Coordinates of C-alpha atoms and ligand atoms in Angstrom, one line a residue:
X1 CA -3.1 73.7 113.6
X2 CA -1.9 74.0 110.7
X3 CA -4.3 74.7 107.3
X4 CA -2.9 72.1 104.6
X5 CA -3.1 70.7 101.4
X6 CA -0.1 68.1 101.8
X7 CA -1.9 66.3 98.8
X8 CA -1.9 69.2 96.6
X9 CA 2.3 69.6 97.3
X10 CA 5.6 67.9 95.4
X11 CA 7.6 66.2 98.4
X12 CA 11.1 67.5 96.0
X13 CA 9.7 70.9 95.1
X14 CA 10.9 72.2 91.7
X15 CA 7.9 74.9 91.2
X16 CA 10.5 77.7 90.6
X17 CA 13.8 77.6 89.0
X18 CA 15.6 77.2 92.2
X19 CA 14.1 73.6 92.5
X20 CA 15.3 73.5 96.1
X21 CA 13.7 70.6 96.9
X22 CA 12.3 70.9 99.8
X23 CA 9.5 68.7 101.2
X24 CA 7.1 70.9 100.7
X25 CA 4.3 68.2 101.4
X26 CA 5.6 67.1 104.9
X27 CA 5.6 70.3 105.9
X28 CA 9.5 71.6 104.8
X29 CA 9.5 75.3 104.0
X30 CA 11.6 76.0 101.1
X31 CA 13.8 78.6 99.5
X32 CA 10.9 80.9 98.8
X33 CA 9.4 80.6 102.5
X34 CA 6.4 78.9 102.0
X35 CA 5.8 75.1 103.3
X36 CA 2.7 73.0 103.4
X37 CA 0.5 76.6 103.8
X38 CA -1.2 78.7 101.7
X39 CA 0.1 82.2 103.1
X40 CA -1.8 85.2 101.7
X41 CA -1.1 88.9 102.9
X42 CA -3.7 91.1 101.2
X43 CA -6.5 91.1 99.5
X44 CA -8.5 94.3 98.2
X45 CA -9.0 96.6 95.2
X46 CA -5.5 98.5 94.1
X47 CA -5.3 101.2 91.7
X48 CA -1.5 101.7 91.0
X49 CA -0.6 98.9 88.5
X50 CA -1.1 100.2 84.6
X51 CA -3.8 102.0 83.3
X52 CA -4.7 99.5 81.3
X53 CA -5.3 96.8 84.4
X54 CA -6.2 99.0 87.4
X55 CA -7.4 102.5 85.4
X56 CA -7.0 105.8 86.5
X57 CA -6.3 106.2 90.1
X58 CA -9.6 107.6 91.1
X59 CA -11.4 104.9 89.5
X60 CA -13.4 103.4 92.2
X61 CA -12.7 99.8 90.9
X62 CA -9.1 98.6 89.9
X63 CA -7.4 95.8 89.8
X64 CA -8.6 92.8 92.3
X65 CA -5.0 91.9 93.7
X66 CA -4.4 89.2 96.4
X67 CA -0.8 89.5 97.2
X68 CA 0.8 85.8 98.8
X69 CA 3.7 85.6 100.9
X70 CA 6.6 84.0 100.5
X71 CA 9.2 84.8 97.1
X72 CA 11.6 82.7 95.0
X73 CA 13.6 85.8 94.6
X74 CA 15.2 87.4 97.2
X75 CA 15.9 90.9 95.6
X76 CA 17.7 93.3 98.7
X77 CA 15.4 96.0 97.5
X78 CA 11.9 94.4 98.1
X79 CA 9.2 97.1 98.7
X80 CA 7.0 94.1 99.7
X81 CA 9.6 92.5 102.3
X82 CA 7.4 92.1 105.0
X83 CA 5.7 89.8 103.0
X84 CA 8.0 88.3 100.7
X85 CA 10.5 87.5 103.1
X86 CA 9.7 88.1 106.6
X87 CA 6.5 86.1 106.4
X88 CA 3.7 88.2 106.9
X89 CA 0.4 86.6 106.2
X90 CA -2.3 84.2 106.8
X91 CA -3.0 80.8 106.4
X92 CA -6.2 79.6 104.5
X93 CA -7.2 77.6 102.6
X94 CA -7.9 76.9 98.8
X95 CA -11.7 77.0 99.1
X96 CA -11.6 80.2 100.9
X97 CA -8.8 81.9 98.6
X98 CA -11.5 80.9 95.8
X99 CA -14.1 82.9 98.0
X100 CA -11.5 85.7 98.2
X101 CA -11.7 85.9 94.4
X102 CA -15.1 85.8 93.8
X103 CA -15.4 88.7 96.3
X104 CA -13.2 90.7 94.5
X105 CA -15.4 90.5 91.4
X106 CA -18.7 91.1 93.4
X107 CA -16.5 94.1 94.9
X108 CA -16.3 95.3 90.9
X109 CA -12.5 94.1 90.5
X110 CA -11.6 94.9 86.8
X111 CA -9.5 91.4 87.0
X112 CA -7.9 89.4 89.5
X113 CA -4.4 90.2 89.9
X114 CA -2.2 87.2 91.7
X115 CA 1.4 89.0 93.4
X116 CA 4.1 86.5 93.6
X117 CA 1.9 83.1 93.7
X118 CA 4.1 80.6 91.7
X119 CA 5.0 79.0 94.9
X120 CA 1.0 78.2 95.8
X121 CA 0.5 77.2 92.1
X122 CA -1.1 74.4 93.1
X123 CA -3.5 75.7 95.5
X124 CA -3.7 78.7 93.2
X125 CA -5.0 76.7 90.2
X126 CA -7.7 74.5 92.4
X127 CA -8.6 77.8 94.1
X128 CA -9.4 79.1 90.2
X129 CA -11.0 75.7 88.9
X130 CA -13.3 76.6 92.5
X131 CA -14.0 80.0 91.5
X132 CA -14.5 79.5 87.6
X133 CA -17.1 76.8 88.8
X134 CA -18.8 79.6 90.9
X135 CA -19.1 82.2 88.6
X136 CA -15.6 83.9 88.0
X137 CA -15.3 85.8 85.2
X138 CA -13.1 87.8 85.7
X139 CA -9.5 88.1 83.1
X140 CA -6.8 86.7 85.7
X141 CA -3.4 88.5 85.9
X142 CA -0.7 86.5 87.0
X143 CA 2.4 89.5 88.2
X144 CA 5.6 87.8 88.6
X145 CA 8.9 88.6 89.2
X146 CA 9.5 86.9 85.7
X147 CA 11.7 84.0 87.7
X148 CA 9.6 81.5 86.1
X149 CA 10.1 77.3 84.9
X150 CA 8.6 76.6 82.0
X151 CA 7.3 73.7 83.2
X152 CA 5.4 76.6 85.7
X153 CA 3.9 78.8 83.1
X154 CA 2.5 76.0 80.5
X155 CA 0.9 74.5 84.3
X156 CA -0.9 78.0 83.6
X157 CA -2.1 78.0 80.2
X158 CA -5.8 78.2 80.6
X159 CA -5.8 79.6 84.0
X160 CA -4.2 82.9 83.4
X161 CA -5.4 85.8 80.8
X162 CA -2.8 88.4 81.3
X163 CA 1.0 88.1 82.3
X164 CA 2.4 90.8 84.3
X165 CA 6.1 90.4 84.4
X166 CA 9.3 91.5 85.3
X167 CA 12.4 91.7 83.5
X168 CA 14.7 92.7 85.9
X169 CA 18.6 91.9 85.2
X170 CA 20.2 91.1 81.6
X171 CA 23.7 90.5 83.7
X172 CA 23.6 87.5 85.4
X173 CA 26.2 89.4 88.3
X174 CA 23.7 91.7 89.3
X175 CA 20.9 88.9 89.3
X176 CA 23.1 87.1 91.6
X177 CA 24.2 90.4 93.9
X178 CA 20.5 92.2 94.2
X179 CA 18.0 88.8 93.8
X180 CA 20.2 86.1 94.5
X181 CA 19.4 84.1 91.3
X182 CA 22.3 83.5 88.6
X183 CA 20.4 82.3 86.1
X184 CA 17.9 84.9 86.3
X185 CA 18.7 86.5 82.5
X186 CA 18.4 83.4 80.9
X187 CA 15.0 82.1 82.8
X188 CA 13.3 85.3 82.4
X189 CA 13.6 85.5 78.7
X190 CA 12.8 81.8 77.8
X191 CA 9.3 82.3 80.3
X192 CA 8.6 85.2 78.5
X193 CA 8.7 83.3 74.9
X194 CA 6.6 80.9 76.5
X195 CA 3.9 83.6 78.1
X196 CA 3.8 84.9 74.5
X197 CA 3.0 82.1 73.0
X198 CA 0.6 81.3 75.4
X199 CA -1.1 84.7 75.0
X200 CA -0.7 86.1 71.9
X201 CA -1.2 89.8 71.2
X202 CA -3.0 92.2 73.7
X203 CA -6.6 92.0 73.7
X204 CA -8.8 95.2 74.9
X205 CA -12.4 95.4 76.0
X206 CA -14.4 98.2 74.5
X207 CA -13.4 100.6 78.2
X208 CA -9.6 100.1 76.8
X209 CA -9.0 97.4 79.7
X210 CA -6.3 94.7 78.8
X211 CA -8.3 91.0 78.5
X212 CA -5.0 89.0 77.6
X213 CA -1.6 89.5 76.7
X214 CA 1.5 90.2 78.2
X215 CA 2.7 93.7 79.8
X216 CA 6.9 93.3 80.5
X217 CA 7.6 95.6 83.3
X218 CA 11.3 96.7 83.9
X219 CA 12.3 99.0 87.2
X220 CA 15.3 101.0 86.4
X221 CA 17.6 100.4 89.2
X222 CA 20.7 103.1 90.2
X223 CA 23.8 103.2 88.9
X224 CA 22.6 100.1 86.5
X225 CA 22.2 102.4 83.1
X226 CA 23.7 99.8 81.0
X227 CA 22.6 97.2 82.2
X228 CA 18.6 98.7 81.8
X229 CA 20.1 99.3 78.0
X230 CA 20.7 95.9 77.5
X231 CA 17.2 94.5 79.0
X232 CA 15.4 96.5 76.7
X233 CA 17.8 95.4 73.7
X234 CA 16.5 91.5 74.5
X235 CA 12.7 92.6 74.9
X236 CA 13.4 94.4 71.4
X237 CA 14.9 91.4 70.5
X238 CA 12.4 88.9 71.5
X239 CA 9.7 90.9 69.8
X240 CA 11.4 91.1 66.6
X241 CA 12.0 86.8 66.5
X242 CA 8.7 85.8 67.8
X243 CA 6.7 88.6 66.3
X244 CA 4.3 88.8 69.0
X245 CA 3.3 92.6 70.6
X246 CA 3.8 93.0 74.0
X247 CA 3.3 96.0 76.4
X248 CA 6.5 97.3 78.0
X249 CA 5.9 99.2 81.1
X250 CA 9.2 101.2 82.0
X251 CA 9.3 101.9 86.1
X252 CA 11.2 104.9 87.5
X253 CA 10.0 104.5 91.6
X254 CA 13.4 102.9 92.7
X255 CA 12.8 103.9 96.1
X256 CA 16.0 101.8 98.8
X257 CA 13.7 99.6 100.5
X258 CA 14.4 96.9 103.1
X259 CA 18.5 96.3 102.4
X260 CA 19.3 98.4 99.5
X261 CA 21.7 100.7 101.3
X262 CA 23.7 97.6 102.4
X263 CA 24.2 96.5 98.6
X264 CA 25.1 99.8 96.8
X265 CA 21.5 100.4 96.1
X266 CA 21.1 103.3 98.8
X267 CA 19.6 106.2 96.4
X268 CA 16.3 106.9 93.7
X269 CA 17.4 106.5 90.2
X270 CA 18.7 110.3 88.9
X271 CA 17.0 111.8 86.6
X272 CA 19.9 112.0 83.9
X273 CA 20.1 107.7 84.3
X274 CA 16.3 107.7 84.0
X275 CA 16.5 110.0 80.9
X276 CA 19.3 107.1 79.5
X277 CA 17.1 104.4 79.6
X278 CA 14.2 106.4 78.3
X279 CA 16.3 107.2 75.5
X280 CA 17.1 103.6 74.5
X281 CA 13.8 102.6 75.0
X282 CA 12.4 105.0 72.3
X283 CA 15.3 104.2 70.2
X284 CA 14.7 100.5 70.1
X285 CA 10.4 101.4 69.0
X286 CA 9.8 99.9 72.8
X287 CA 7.0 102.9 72.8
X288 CA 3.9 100.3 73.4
X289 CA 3.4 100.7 76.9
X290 CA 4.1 103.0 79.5
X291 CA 6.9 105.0 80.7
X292 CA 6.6 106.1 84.5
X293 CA 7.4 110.0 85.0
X294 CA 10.4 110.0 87.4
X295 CA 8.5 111.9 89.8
X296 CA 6.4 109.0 90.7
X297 CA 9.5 107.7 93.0
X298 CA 6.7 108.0 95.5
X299 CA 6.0 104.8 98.9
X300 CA 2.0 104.9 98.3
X301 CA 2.7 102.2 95.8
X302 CA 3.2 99.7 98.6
X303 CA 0.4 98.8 100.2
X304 CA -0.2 98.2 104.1
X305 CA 0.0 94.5 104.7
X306 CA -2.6 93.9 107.4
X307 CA -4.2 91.0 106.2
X308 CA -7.5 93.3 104.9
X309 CA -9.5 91.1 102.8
X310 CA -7.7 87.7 104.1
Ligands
LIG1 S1 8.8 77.3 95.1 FE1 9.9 77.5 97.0 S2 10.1 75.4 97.8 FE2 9.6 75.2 95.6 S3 11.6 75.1 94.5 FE3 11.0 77.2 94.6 S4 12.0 78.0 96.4 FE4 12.0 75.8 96.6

């Protein structure tokens, strides 16, 4: 039988950009995978996001991250596939997810990182409201692929502390080759303005660990140089007209996961491309954050997805 929260669920879905309108609330799985279920993968301490949310990698804590299946994107190099698009995972329910959470923070969780939610967002925010009720305190990290309505990240205001997000393509062509999504360019930037709004400057506690703000995270891809160039000229840009700081976190692991061979995509980033986008980073001041060292193109950073902690 399935676990549901029909009441909870649009019967036209328009959670994500792609408003696909499925029927989520009789059941109809959408775009993204996901139908009247709440799907989760995974859900246990991780120590490989930034320093700033997950520490060094022998700290014993890190970042709480529950990681839900399903995805609006559909990138063709996925290092989470199994779960974003082959549907790995289990069903529970909201109460429970809110049980998952608090565990997490008894477990010493430095926050509560949420992978790839924005098609639970409802169940997500009752399973918070449960949580906050109970005794979570932890800051709440909400890591996206940055494919976000505005309609979906003002549904957050309140809910979420710290927004981990992507910026992945400036060209529309490449958003539409490698993630299936057009519009991508033009989404991505007006969700950011909104999650800066929302947010404000980064906030640090006294151990140096981000409380709230937004970290902007940008995976150089292969033989897409210019196109890394010109996402880092629109972050400068957006920083410059809404004159709010963000991290940038720079990402060299590129590793051809899942069906990245069959799109061009079949090979790590070189070190000379890496260097390029480097360069323009530092050019542009984008020095607030982190810069990956290309010799972490390394797989531990995908966890097993065996339903631990689910
Ligand atoms: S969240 Fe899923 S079901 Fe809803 S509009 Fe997006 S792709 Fe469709």
């Amino acid at each position: 039988m399935k676990v549901g929260v029909r009441m909870l669920l649009p019967h036209h879905c328009t959670l994500c950009p792609r408003a696909c309108g499925a029927d989520r609330a009789a059941g109809q799985s959408g775009f993204c995978g996901a139908d009247d279920r709440l799907l989760v993968a995974r859900a246990a301490l991780h120590h490989w996001e930034e320093p700033c949310l997950s520490g060094a990698p022998e700290d014993a804590r890190g970042s709480g991250t529950v990681f839900f299946s399903g995805c609006t994107l559909r990138c063709c190099y996925c290092q989470n596939s199994p779960i974003s698009q082959q549907g790995v995972g289990k069903a529970i329910t909201p109460e429970r997810l809110a049980g998952i959470f608090l565990r997490l923070q008894q477990d010493g969780a430095r926050n509560l990182n949420l992978v790839t939610a924005t098609q639970y967002l409802p169940q997500v925010r009752q399973a918070l409201e449960s949580a906050r009720a109970a005794g979570l305190t932890l800051p709440v990290v909400y890591n996206t692929g940055g494919y976000e309505t505005l309609a979906a990240v003002k549904a957050l205001d309140g809910y979420v502390d710290i927004w981990l997000t992507d910026f992945k393509y400036a060209s529309p062509e490449l958003a539409e080759r490698y993630s299936a999504a057009r519009n991508y360019p033009a989404v991505a930037e007006a969700a950011l303005r909104q999650m800066l709004r929302q947010t404000g400057a980064p906030v640090y506690d006294a151990e140096g660990f981000l409380q709230r703000g937004v970290i902007v995270r940008h995976l150089a891809l292969p033989g897409c140089v210019q196109d890394s160039r010109t996402v880092l000229q629109t972050l400068a840009r957006i920083r410059r007209e809404t004159g709010v700081p963000f991290l940038s976190s720079l990402m060299s692991q590129f590793t051809p996961f899942y069906k990245a061979a069959e799109y061009g995509l079949g090979r790590r980033i070189t070190t000379y491309e890496y260097r390029k986008v480097v360069d323009e980073a530092v050019r542009l001041g984008l020095t607030d954050g982190y810069m990956q060292e290309k010799s972490s193109a390394r797989e531990e950073y995908t966890p097993p997805f065996d339903l631990e902690g689910v």
